[in-house]
Coordinates of C-alpha atoms in Angstrom, one line a residue:
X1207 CA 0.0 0.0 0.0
X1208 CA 1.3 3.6 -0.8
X1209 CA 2.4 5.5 2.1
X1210 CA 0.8 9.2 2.1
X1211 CA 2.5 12.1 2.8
X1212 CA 0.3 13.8 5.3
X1213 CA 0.5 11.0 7.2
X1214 CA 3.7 11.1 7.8
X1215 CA 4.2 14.6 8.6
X1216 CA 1.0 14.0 11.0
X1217 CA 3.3 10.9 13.0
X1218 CA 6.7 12.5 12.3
X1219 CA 4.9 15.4 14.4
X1220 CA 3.1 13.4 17.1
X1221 CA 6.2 10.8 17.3
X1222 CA 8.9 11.4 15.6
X1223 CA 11.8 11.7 18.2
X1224 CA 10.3 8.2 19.0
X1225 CA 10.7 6.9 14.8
X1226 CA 6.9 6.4 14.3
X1227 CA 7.2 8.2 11.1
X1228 CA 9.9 5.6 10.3
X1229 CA 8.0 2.6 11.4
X1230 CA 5.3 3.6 9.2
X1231 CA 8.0 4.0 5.9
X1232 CA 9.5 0.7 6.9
X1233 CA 12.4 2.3 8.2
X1234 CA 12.9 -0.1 10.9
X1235 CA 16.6 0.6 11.7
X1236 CA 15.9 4.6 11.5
X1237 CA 12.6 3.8 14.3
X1238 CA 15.2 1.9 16.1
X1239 CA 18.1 5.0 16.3
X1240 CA 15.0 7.2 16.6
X1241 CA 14.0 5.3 19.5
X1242 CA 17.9 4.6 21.4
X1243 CA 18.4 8.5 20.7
X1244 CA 15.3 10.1 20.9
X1245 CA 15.6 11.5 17.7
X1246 CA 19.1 12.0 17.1
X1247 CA 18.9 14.3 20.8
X1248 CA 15.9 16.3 18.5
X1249 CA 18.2 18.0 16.1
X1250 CA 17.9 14.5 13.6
X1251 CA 14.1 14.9 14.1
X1252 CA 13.8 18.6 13.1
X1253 CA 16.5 17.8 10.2
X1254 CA 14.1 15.9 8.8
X1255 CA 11.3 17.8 8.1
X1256 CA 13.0 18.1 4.8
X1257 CA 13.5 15.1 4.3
X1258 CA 9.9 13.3 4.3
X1259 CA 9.4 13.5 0.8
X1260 CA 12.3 11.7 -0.2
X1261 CA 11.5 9.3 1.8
X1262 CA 8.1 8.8 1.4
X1263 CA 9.5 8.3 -2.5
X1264 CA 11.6 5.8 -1.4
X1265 CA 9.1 4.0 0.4
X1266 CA 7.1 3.3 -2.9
X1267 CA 9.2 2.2 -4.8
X1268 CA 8.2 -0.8 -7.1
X1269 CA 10.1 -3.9 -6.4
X1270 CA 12.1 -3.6 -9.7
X1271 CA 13.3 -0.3 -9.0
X1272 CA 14.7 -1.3 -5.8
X1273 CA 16.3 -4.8 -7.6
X1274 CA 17.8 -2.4 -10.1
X1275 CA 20.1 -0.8 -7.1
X1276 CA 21.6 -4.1 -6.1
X1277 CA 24.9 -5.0 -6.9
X1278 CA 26.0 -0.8 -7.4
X1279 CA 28.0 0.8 -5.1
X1280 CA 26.1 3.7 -3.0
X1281 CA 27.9 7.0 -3.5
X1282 CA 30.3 8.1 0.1
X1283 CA 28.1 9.8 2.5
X1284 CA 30.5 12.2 5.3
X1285 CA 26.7 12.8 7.0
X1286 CA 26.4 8.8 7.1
X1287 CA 30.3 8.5 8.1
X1288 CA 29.7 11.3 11.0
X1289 CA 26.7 9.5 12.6
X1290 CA 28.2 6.3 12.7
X1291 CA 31.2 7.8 14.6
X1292 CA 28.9 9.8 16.5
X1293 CA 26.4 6.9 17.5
X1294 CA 29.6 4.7 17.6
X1295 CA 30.9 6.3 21.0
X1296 CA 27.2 7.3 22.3
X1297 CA 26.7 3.4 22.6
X1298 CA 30.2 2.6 23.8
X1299 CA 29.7 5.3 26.9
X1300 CA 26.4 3.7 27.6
X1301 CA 28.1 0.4 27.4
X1302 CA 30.7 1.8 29.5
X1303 CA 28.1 2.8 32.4
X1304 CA 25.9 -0.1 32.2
X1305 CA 28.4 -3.1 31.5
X1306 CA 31.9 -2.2 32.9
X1307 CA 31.9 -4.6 35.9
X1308 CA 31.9 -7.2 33.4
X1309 CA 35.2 -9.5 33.0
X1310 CA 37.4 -8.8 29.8
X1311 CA 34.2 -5.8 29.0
X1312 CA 37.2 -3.5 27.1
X1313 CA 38.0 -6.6 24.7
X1314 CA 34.4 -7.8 24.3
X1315 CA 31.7 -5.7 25.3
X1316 CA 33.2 -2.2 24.8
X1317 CA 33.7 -3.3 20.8
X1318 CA 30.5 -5.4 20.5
X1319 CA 28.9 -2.1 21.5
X1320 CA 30.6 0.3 19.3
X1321 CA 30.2 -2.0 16.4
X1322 CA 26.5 -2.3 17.1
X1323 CA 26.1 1.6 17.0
X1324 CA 28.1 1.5 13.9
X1325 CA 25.9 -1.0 12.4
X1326 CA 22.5 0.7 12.8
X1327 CA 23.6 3.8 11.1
X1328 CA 24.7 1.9 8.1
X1329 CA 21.9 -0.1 8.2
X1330 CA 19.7 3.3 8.0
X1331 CA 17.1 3.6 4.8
X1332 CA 18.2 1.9 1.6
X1333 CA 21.6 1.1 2.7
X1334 CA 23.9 -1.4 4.8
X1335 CA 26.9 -3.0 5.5
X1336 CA 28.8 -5.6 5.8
X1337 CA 28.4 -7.0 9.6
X1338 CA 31.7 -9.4 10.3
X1339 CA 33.9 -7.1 8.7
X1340 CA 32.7 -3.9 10.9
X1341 CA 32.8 -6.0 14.0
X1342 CA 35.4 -7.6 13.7
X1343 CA 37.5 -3.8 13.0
X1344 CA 36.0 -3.0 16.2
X1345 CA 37.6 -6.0 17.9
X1346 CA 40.5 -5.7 16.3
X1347 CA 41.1 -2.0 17.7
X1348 CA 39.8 -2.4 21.0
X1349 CA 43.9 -2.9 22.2
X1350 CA 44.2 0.5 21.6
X1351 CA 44.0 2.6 25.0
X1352 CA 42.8 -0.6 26.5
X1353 CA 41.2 0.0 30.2
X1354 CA 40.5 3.8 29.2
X1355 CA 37.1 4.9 28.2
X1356 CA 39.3 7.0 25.4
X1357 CA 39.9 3.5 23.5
X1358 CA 35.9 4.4 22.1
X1359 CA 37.4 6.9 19.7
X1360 CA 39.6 4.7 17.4
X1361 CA 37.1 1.3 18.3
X1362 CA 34.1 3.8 16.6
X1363 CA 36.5 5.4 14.5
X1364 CA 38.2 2.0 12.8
X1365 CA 34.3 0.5 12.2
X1366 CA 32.9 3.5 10.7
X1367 CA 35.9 3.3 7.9
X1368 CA 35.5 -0.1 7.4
X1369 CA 31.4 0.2 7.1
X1370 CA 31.7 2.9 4.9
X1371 CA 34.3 0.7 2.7
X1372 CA 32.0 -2.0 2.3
X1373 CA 28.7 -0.3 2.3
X1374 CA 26.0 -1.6 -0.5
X1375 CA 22.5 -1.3 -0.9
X1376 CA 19.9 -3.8 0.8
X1377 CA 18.9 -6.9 -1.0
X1378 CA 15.1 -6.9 -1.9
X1379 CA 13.2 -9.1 0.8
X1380 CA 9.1 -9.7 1.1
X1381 CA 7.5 -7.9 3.3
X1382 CA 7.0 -8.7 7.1
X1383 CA 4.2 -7.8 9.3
X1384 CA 3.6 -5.5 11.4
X1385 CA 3.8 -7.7 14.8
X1386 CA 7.0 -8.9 13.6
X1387 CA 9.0 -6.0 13.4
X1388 CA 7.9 -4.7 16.4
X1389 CA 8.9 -7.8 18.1
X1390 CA 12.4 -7.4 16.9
X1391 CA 12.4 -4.0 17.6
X1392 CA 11.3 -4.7 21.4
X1393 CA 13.9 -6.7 21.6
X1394 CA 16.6 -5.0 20.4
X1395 CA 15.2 -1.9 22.6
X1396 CA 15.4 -3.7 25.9
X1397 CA 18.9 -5.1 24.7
X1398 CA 20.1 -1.5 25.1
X1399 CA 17.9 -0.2 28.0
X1400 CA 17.6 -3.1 29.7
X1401 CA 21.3 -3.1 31.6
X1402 CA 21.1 0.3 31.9
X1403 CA 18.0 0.3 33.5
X1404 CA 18.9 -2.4 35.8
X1405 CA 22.3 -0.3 37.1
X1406 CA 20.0 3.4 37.3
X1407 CA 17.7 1.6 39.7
X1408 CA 19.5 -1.9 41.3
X1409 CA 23.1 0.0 41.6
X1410 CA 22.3 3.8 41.6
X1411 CA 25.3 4.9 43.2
X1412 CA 27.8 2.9 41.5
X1413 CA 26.1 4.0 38.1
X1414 CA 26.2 7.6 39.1
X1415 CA 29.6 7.1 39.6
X1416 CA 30.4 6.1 35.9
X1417 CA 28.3 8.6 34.3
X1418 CA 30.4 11.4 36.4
X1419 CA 33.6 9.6 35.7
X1420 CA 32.4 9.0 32.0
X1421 CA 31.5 12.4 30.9
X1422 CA 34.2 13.9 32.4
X1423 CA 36.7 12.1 30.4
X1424 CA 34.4 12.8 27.2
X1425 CA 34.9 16.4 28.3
X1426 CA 39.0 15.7 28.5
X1427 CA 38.6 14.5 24.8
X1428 CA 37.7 17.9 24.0
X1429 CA 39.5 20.1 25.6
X1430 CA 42.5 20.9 23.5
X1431 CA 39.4 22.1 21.5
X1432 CA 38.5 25.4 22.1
X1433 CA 35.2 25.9 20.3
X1434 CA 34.4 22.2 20.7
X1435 CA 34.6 22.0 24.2
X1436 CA 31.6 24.4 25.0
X1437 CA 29.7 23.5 22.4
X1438 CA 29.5 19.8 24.1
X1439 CA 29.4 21.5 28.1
X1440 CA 26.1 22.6 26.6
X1441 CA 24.8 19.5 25.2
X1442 CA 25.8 18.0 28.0
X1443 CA 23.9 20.3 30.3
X1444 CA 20.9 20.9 28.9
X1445 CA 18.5 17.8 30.4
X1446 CA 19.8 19.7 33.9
X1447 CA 18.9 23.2 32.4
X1448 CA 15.6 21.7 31.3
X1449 CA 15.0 19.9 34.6
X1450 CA 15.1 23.3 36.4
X1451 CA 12.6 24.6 34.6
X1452 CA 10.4 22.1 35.1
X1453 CA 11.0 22.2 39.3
X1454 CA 10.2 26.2 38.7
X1455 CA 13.9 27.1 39.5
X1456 CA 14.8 28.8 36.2
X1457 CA 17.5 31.3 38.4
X1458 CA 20.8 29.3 37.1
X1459 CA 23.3 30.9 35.7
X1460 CA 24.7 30.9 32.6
X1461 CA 28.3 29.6 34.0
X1462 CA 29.2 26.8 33.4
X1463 CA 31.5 26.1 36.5
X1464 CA 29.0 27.2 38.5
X1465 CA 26.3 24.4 36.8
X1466 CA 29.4 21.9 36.6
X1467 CA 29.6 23.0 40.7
X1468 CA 26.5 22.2 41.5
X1469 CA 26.1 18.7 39.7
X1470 CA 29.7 18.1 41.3
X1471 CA 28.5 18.6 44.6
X1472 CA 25.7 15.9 43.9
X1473 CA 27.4 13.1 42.4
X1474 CA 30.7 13.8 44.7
X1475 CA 28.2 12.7 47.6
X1476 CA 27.6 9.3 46.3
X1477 CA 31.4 9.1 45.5
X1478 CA 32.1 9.8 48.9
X1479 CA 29.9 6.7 49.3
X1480 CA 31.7 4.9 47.2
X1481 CA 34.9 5.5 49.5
X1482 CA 32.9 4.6 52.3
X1483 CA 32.5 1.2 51.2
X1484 CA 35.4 0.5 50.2
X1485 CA 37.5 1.4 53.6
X1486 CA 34.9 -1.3 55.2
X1487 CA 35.3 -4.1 53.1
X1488 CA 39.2 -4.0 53.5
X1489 CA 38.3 -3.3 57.5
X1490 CA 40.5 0.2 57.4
X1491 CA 39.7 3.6 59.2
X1492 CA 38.8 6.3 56.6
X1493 CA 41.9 8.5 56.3
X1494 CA 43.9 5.4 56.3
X1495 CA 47.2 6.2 54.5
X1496 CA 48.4 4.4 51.0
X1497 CA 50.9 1.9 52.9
X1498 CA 48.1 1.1 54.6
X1499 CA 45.7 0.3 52.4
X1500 CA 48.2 -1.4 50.2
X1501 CA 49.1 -3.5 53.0
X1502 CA 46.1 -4.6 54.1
X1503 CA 44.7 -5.6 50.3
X1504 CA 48.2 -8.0 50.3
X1505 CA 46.8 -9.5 53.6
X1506 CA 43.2 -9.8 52.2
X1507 CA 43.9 -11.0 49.0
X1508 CA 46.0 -14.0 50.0
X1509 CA 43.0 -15.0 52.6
X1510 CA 40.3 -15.0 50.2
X1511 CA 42.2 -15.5 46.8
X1512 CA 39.9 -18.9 45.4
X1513 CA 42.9 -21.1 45.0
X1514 CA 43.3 -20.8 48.6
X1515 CA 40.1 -22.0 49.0
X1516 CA 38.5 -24.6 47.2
X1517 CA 35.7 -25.3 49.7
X1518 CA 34.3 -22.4 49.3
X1519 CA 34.8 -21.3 46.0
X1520 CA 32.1 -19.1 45.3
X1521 CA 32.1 -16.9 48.7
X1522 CA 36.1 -16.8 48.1
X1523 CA 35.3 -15.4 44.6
X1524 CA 33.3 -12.8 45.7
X1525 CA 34.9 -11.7 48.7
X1526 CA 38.0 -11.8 46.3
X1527 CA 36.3 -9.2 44.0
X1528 CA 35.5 -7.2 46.2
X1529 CA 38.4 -6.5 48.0
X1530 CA 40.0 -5.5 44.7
X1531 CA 37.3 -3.6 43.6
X1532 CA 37.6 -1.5 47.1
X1533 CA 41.5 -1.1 46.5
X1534 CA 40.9 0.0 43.3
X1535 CA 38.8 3.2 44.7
X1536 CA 41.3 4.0 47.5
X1537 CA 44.6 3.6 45.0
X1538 CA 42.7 6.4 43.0
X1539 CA 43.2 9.7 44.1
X1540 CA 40.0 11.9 44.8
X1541 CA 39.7 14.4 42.1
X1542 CA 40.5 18.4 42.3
X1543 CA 37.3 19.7 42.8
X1544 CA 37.8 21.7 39.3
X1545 CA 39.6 18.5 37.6
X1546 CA 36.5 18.5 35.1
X1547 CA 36.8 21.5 33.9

């Protein structure tokens, strides 16, 4: 059935930053990035208001127009190769809040997530890419800056290349209905919320405690850039600006130490927390000094290390986790008040 262009100015306007317009095209990978990014953070969604007709064209095309596309080459795309960079790193730091406690996460998860990002850019209207070849770039660079959320740049950077190097245009399949797609498109939604939720409301501390540490190394990335670096400060602070509205305290200032201050000054108490914890578990005072501490995780770690105890393997492994979790915190030191800036 033709798709009508009133309609889908009509859903672009009631849902677009959610990709009902898209779902109604069948545009299923543009929905989904709709949906992970609300829009491409709204400016994708106005963008596009341009953009309907062309792809309400594209969506009725005949069947041999679109079999006459196979086998060519699509022309280079810079907006393409920028979103896939761009959407590249935005799933790696969401990885990297949501899935760093897991083992060998910089060799496997932070590359399965890039490439993923990668992959649904490509994969956006007539066009794809080929999947083991961009994943398996992604793995391939993950090395680089391993154990620093920095290694995201090159990991995004080396997949985008290689999806743009073997893009090609999508094979012609039947149709699939409706229920269908939005099965697979549940799935793949709760795929990426899913962890996240599950760390925002099971481990809201901890979680806090990456995002702060997360965006303040994205901000690092950028600061040899002047115009860059504000630019980014103010995408990063407008849900707080908006939140302030909304609570009917508009009286923030237009500094951004002073906004950076005050969201400091939250998530510092939940790192102090964090600190907290971590003297208990290896049984110190707080204040303990870095002999100490070093010390005493030598002592703890040969009690509990799980070839030490065999009997109890699974309380040894935790305990053992643990206690290097909680050294890790104390060998770091707490952060200059002003450090992001």
């Amino acid at each position: 059935m033709a798709k009508g262009l009133l309609v889908t100015y009509a859903l672009w306007a009631v849902g677009g930053p959610a990709g009902l317009h898209h779902l109604y095209l069948g545009r299923d990978s543009h929905a989904l990035l709709w949906m992970l990014t609300l829009g491409g953070g709204g400016l994708g969604w106005l963008w596009e208001f341009w953009k309907l007709p062309s792809f309400v064209a594209q969506a009725n095309r005949t069947q041999g127009q679109r079999q006459r596309s196979e086998g060519r080459t699509p022309p280079l795309s810079l907006t393409r190769f920028v979103a896939q960079m761009i959407v590249g790193i935005y799933f790696g730091l969401v990885a990297l809040i949501s899935l760093s406690f897991m083992a060998n996460f910089y060799i496997v998860g932070l590359p399965l997530a890039v490439g993923l990002g990668v992959l649904l850019v490509a994969a956006v209207g007539s066009q794809t890419t080929d999947f083991k070849n961009t994943l398996g770039a992604a793995f391939l660079t993950s090395p680089i800056f391993y154990g620093r959320p920095i290694a995201i740049l090159p990991i995004s950077l080396a997949a985008s290349i290689t999806a743009q190097k073997h893009r090609r245009y999508k094979a012609s399949i039947g149709s699939e209905t409706l229920s269908i797609r939005l099965y697979r498109l549940g799935l793949a939604y709760l795929a990426f919320t899913g962890p996240l939720a599950y760390s925002a409301f099971c481990n809201t501390a901890a979680t806090l405690s990456y995002v702060a540490e997360t965006l303040g190394s994205f901000l690092s990335w950028f600061s040899f850039f002047p115009l860059i670096g504000p630019l980014m400060e103010s995408v990063l602070l407008l849900p707080y600006r908006g939140w302030r509205l909304l609570v009917g305290d508009p009286r923030f200032s237009s500094s951004y130490f002073q906004e950076w201050e005050k969201l400091y000054k939250f998530v510092s108490s939940f790192q102090d927390e964090k600190r907290q914890l971590a003297y208990q578990v290896l049984s110190l005072s707080e204040g303990a000094s870095n002999e100490e501490i070093h010390q005493r995780y030598r002592e703890l770690v040969k009690i509990w290390h799980p070839d030490h105890n065999r009997h109890r393997t699974e309380e040894a492994e935790r305990h053992f986790l643990e206690i290097q979790a909680a050294y890790e915190v104390l060998s770091q030191p707490r952060k200059p008040r002003g450090s992001w800036r």
